[in-house]
PDB file of C-alpha atoms in Angstrom:
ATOM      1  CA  UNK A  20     -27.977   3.737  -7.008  1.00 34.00           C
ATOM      2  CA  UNK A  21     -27.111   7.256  -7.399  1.00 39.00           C
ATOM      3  CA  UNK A  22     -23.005   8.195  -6.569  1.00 42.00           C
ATOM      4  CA  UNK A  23     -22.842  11.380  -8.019  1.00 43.00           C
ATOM      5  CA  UNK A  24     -22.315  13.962  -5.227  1.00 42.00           C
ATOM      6  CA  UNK A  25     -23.884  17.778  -5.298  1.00 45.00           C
ATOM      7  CA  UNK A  26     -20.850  20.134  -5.580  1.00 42.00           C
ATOM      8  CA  UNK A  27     -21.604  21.926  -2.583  1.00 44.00           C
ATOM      9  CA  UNK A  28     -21.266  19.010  -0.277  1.00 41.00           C
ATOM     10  CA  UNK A  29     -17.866  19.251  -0.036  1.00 38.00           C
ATOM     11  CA  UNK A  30     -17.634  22.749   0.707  1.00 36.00           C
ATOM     12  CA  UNK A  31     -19.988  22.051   3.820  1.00 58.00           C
ATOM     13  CA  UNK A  32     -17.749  18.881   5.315  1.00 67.00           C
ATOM     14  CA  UNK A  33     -14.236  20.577   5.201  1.00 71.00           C
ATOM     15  CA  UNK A  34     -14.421  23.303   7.446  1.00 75.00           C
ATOM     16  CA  UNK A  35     -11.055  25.528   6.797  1.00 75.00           C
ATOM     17  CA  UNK A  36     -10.442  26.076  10.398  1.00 75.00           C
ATOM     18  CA  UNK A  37     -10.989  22.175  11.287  1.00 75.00           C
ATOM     19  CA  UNK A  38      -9.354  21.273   8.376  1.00 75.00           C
ATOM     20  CA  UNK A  39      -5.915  23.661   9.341  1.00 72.00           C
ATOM     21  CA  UNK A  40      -5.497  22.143  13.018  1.00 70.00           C
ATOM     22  CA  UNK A  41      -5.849  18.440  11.437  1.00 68.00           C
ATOM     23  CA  UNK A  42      -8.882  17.982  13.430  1.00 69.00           C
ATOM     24  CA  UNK A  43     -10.869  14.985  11.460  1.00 57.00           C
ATOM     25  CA  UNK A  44     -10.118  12.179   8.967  1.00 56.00           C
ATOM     26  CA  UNK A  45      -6.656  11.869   7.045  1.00 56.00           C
ATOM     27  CA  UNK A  46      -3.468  13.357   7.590  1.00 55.00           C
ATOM     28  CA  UNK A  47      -2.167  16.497   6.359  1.00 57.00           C
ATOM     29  CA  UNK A  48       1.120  15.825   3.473  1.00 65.00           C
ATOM     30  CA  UNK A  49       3.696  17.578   2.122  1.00 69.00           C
ATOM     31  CA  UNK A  50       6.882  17.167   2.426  1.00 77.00           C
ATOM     32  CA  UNK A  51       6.387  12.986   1.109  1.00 82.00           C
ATOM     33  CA  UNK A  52       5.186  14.541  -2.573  1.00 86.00           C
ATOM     34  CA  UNK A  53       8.266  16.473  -2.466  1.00 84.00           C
ATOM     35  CA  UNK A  54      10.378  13.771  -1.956  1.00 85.00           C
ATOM     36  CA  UNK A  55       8.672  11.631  -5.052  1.00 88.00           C
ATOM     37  CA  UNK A  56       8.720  14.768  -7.698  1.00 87.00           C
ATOM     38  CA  UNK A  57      10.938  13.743 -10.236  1.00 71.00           C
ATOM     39  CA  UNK A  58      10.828  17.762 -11.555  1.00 65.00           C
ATOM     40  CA  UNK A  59      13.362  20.412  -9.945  1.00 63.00           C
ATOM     41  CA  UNK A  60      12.758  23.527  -8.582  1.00 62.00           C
ATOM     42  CA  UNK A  61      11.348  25.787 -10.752  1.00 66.00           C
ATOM     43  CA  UNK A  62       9.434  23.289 -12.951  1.00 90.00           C
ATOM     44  CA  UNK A  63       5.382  23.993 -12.743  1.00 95.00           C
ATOM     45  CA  UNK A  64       2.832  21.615 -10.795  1.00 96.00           C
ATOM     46  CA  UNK A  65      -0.786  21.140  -9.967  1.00 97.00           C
ATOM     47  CA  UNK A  66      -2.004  20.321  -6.598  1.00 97.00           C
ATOM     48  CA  UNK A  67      -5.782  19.126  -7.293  1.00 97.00           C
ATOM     49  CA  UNK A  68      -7.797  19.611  -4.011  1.00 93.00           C
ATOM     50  CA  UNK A  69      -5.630  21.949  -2.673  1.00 93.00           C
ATOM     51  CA  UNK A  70      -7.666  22.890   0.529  1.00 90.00           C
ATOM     52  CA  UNK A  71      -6.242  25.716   2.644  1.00 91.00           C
ATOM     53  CA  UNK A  72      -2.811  26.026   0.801  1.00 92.00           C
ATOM     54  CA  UNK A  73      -0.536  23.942   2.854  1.00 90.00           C
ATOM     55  CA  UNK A  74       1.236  21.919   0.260  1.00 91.00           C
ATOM     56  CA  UNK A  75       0.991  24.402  -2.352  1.00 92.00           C
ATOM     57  CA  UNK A  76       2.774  27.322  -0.102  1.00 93.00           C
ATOM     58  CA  UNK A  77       5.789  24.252   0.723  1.00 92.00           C
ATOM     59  CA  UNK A  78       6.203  23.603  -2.504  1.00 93.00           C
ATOM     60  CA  UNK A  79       6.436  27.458  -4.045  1.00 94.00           C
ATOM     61  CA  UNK A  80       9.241  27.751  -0.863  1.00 93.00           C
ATOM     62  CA  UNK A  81      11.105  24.848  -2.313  1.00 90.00           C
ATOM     63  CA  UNK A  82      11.079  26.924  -5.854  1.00 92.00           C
ATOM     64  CA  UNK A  83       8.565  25.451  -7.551  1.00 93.00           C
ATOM     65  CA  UNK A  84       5.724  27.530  -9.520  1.00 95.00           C
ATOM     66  CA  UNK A  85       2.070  25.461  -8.345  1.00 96.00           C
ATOM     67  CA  UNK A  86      -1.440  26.083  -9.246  1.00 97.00           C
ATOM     68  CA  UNK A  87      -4.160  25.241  -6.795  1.00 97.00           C
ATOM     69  CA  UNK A  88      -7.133  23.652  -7.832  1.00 97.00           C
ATOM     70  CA  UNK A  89      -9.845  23.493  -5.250  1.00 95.00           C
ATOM     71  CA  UNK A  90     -14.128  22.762  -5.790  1.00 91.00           C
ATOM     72  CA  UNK A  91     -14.446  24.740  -2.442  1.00 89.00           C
ATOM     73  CA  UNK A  92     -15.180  28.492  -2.255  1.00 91.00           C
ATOM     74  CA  UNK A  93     -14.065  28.860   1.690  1.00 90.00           C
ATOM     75  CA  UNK A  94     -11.136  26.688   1.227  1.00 91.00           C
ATOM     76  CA  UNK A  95      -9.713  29.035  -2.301  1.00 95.00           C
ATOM     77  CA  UNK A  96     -10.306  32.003  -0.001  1.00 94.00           C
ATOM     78  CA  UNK A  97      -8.661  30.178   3.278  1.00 94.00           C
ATOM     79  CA  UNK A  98      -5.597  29.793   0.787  1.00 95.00           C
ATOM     80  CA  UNK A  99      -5.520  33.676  -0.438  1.00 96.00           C
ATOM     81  CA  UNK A 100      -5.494  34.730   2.894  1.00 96.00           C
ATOM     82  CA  UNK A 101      -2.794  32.625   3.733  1.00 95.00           C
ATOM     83  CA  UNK A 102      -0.653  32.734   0.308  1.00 97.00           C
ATOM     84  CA  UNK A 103      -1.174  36.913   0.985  1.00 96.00           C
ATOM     85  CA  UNK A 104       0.913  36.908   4.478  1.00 96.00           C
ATOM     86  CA  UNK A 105       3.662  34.944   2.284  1.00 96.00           C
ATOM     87  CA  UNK A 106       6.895  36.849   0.726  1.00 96.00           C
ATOM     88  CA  UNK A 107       6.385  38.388  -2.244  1.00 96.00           C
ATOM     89  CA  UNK A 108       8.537  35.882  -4.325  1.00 95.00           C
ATOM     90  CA  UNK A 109       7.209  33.099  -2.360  1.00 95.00           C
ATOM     91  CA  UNK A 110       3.062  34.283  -3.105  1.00 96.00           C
ATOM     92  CA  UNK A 111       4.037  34.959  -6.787  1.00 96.00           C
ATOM     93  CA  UNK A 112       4.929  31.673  -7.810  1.00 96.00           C
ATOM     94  CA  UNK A 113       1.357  30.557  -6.726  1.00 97.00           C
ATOM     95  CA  UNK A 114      -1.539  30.901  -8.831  1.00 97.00           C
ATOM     96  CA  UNK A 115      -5.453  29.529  -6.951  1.00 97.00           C
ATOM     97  CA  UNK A 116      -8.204  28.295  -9.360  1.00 97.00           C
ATOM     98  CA  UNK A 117     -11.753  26.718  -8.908  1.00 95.00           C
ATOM     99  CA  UNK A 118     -12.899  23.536 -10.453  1.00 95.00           C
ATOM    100  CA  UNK A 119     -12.292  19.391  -9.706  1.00 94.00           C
ATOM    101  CA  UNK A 120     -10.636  16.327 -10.157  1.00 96.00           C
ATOM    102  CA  UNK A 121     -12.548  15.437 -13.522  1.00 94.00           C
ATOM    103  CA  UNK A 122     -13.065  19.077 -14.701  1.00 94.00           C
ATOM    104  CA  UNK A 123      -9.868  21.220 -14.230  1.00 96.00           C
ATOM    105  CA  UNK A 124      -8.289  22.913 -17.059  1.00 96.00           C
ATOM    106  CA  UNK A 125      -4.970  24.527 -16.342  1.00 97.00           C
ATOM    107  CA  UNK A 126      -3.559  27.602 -18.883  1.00 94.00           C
ATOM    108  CA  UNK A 127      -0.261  25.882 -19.034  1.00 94.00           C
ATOM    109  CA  UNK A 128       0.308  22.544 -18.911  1.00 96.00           C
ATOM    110  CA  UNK A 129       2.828  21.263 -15.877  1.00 96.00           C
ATOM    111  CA  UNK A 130       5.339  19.087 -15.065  1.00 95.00           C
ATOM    112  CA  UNK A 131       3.292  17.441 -12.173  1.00 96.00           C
ATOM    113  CA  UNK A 132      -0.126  16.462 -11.133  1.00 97.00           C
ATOM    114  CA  UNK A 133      -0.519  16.099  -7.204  1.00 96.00           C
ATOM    115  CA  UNK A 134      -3.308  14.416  -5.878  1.00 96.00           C
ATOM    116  CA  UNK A 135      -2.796  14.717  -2.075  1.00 92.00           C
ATOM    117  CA  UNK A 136      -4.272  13.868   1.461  1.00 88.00           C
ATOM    118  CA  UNK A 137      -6.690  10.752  -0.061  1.00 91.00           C
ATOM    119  CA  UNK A 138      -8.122  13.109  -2.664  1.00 93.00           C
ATOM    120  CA  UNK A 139      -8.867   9.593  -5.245  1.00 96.00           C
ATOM    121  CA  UNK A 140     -11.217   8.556  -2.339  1.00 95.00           C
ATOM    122  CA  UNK A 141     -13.929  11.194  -3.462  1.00 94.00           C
ATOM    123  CA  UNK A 142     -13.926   9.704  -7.040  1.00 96.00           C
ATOM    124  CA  UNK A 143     -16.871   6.850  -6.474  1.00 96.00           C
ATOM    125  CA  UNK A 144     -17.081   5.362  -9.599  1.00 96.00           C
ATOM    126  CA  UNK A 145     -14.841   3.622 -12.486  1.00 96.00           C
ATOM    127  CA  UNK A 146     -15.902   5.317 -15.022  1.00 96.00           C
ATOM    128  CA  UNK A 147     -15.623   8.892 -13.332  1.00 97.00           C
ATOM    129  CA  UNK A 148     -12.149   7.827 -11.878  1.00 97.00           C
ATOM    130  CA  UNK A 149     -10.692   6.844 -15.416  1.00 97.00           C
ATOM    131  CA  UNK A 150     -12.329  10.174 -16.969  1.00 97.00           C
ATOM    132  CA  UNK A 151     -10.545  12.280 -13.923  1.00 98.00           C
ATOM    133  CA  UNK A 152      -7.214  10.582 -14.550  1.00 98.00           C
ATOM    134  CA  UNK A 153      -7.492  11.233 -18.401  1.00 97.00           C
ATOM    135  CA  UNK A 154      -7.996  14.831 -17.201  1.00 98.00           C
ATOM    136  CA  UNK A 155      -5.021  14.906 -15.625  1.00 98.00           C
ATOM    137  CA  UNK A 156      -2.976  13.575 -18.116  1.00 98.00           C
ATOM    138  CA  UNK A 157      -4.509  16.411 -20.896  1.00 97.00           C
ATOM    139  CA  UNK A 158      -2.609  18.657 -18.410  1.00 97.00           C
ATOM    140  CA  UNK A 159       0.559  17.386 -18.052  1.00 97.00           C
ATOM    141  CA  UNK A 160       3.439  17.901 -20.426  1.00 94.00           C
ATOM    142  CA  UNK A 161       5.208  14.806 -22.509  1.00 92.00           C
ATOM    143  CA  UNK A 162       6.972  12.758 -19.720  1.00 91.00           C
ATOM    144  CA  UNK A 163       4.976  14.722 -16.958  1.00 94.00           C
ATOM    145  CA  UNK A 164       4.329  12.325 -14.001  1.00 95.00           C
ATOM    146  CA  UNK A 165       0.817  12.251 -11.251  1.00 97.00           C
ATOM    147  CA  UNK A 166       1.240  11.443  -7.991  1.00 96.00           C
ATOM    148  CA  UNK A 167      -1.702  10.580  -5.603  1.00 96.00           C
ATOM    149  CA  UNK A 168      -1.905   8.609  -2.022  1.00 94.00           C
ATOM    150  CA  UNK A 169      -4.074   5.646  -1.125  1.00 94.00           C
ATOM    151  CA  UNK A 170      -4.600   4.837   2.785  1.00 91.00           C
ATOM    152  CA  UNK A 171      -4.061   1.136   3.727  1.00 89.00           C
ATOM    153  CA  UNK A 172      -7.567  -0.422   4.093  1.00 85.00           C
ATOM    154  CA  UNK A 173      -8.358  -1.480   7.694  1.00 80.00           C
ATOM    155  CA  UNK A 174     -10.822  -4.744   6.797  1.00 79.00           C
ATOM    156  CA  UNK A 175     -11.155  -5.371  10.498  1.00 77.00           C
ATOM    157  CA  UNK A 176     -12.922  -2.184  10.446  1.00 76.00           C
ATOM    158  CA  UNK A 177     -15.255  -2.265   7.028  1.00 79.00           C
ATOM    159  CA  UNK A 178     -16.014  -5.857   8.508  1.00 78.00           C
ATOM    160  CA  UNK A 179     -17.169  -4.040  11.880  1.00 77.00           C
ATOM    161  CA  UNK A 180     -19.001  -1.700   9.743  1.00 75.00           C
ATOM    162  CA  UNK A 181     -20.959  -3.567   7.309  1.00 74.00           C
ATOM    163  CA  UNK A 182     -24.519  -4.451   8.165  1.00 70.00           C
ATOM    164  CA  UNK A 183     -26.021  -3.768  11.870  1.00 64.00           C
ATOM    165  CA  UNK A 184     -22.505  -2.888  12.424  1.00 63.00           C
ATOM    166  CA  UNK A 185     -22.933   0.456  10.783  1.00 62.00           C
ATOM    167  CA  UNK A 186     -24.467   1.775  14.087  1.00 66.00           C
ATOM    168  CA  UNK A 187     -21.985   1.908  16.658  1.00 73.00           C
ATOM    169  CA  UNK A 188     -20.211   4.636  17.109  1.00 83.00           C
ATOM    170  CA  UNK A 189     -16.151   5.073  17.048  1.00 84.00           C
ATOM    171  CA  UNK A 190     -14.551   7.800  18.994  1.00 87.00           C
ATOM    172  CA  UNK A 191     -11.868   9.661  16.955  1.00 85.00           C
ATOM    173  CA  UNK A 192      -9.721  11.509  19.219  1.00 88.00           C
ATOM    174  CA  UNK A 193      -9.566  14.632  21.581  1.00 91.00           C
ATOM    175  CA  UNK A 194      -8.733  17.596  20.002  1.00 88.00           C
ATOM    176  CA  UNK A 195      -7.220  20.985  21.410  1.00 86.00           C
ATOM    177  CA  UNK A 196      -8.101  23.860  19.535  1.00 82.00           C
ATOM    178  CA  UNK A 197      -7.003  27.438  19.417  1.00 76.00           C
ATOM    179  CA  UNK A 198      -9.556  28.916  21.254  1.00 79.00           C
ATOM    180  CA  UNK A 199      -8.603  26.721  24.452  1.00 81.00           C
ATOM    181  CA  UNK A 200     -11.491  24.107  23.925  1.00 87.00           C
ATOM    182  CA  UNK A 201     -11.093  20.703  23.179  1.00 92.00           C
ATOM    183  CA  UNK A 202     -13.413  18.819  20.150  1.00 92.00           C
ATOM    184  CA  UNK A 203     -14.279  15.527  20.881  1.00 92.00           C
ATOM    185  CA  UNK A 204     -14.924  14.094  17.404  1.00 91.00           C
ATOM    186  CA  UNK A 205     -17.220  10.662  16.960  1.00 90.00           C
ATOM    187  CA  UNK A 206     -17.325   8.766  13.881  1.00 88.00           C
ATOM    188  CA  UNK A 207     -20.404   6.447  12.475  1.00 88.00           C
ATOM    189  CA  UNK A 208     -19.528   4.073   9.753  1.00 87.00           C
ATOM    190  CA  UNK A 209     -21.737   2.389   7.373  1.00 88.00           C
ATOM    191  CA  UNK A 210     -19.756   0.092   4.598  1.00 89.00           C
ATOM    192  CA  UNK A 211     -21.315  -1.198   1.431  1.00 89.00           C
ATOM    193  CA  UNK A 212     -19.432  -4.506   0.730  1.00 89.00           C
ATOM    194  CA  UNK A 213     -20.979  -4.879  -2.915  1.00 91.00           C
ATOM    195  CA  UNK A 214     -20.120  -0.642  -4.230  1.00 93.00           C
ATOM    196  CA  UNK A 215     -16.546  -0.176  -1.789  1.00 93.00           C
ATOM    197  CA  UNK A 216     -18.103   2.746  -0.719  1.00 93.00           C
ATOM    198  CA  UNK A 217     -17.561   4.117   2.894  1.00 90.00           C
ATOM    199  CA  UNK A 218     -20.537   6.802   3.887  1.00 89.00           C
ATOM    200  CA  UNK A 219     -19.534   8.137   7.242  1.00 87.00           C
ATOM    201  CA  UNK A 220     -21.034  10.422   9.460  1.00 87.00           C
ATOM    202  CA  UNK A 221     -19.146  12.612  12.057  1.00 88.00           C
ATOM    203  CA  UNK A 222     -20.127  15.063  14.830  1.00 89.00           C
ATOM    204  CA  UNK A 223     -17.938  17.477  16.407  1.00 90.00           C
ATOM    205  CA  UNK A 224     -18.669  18.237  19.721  1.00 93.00           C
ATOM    206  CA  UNK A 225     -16.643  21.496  21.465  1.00 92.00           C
ATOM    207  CA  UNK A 226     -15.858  20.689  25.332  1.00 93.00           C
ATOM    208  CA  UNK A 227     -15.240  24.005  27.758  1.00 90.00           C
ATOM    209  CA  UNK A 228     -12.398  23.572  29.648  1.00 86.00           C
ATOM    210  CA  UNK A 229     -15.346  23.333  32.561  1.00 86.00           C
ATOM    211  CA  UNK A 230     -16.083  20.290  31.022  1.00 87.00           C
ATOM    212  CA  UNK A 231     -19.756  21.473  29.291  1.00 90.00           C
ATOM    213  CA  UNK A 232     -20.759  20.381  25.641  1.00 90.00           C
ATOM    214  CA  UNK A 233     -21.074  23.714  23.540  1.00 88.00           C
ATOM    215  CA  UNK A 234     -21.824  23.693  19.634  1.00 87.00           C
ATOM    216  CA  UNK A 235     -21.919  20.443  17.800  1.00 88.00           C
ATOM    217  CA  UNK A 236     -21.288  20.412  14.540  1.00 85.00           C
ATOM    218  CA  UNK A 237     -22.362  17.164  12.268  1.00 86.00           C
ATOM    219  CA  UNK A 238     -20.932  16.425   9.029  1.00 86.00           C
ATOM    220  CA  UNK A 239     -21.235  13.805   6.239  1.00 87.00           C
ATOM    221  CA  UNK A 240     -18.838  12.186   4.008  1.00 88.00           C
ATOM    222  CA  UNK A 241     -18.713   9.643   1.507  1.00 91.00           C
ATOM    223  CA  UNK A 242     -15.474   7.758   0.054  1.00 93.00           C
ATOM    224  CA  UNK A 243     -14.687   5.128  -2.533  1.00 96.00           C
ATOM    225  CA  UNK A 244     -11.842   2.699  -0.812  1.00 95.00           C
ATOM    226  CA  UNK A 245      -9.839   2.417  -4.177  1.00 97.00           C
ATOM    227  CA  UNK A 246      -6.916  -0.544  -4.149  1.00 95.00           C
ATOM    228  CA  UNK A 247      -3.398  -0.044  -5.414  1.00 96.00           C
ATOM    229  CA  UNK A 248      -3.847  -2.429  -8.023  1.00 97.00           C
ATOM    230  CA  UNK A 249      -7.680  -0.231  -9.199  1.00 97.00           C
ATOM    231  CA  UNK A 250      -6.075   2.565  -9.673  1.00 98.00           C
ATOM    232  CA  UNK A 251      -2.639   1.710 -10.881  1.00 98.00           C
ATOM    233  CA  UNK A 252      -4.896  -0.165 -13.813  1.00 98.00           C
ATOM    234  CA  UNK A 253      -7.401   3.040 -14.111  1.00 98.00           C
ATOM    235  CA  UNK A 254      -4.075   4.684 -14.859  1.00 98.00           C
ATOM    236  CA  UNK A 255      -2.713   2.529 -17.481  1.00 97.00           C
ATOM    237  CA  UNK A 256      -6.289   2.667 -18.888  1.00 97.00           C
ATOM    238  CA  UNK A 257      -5.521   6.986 -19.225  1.00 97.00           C
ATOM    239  CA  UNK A 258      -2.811   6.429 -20.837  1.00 96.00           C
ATOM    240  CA  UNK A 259      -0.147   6.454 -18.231  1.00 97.00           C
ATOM    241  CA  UNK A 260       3.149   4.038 -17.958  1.00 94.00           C
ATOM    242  CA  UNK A 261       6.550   3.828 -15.841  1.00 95.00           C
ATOM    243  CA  UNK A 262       3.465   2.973 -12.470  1.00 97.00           C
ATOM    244  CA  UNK A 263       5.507   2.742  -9.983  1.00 96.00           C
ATOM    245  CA  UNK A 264       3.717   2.233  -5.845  1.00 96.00           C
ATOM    246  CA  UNK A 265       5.885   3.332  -3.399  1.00 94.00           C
ATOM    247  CA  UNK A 266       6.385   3.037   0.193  1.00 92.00           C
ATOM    248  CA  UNK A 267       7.164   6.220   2.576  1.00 88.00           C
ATOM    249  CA  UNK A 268       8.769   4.972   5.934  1.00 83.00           C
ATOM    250  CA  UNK A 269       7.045   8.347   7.473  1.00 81.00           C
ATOM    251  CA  UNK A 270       3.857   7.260   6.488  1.00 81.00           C
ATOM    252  CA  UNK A 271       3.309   3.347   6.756  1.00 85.00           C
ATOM    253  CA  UNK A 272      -0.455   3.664   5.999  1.00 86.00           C
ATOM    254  CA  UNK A 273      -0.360   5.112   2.951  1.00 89.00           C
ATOM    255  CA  UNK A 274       0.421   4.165  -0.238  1.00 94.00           C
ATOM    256  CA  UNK A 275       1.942   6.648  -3.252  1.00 95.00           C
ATOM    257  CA  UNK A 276       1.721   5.961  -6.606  1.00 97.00           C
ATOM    258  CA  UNK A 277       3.523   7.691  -9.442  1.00 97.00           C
ATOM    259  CA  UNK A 278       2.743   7.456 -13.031  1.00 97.00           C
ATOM    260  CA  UNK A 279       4.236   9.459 -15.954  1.00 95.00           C
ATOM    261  CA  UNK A 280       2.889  10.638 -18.834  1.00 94.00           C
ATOM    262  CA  UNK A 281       4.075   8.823 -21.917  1.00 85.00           C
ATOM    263  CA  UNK A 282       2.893  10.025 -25.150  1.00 77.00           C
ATOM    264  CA  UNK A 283       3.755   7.920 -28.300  1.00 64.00           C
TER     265      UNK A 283
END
């Protein structure tokens, strides 16, 4: 079986306006990573999959400089418009480029790797998650640390999902937007118990406040559910040490990681 994904799928599931009014799967983090930075303000970092610009315009108010690394043409340009209405010597210590997990290449090494909001789900193979992680570590400085999150697995779910299961249909949530319509969004799961792999398909359905189904959007997604203990051995296998997994009381269903860069 194939896992490789065409570049341009993701680009086509995370929609910049959906994705900015948390409307979907996985929640939206910032302040957490700046809690478990071990850097100080003014120290350089790397959000990977940096979507609209959320984290990275937090982080660059806190005083740090960040590049934003992103696959997906609308969501770079969602985070120039954004970074744009900043202060000047809040947009200037931000700096947008295009590539991925496994690919980036950063002009200056930093102090920090982020991988936020679930972004090791996307990886969907060993091999490509240890080549991403040696990535990151190429662009870290000596004693420079990654951080990434990992939601908490919900087996009662993959175990309602596996088989015939995979065609019932889960209801997500309501969702007000700005426009004054509400988006009903409806999940279908289908889990493969032998590959880990999640493929889910979602439709977004805008309600008039009269009650009448407008547009309906449908999108597809596929995820790899990684374990603390996978990835905390992918990273000793890049060459990281010091692996600590940490707890956030904010976040129960989530897991961090941190890992630091320790060259010999």
């Amino acid at each position: 079986m194939n896992n490789s994904v065409d570049p341009d799928f993701w680009p086509e599931f995370y929609d910049p306006d959906l994705y900015e009014q948390n409307i979907g799967p996985g929640g939206r983090i910032a302040e957490e990573y700046r809690q478990l930075l071990v850097s100080s303000s003014g120290e350089r970092l790397a959000e990977i999959g940096c979507g609209p610009g959320g984290v990275l315009i937090a982080l660059a108010k806190e005083g740090f400089c960040v590049t934003g690394v992103d696959r997906s043409r609308t969501m770079l340009e969602r985070a120039r418009v954004r970074i744009s209405h900043q202060e000047a010597h809040i947009s200037e210590k931000i700096e947008l480029i295009s590539g991925s997990l496994e690919n980036f290449a950063l002009r200056t090494k930093v102090d920090a790797v982020l991988l936020t909001n679930e972004l090791i789900l996307h990886v969907l193979e060993s091999e490509l998650l240890i080549t991403s992680l040696q990535n990151c570590y190429g662009n870290l400085r000596e004693r420079g640390c990654i951080i990434l999150d990992l939601p908490e697995i919900n087996f009662a779910n993959l175990a309602d999902s596996t088989g015939s299961g995979g065609e019932r249909v889960y209801c997500r949530g309501f969702y007000p937007t700005n426009a004054g319509t509400v988006i009903r969004v409806t999940e279908q799961v289908q889990f493969n118990p032998h590959l880990w792999i999640k493929d889910m398909t979602f439709a977004y359905e805008f309600i008039a406040r009269s009650g009448k189904v407008g547009e309906v959007l449908f999108r597809r997604l596929r995820q790899r559910l990684w374990t603390p203990q996978e990835v905390k051995f992918a990273l000793q296998i890049a060459g990281f040490g010091s692996i600590e997994e940490i707890k956030i009381l904010t976040h129960p269903d989530r897991t961090f990681i941190r890992a630091r860069r320790e060259d010999t």
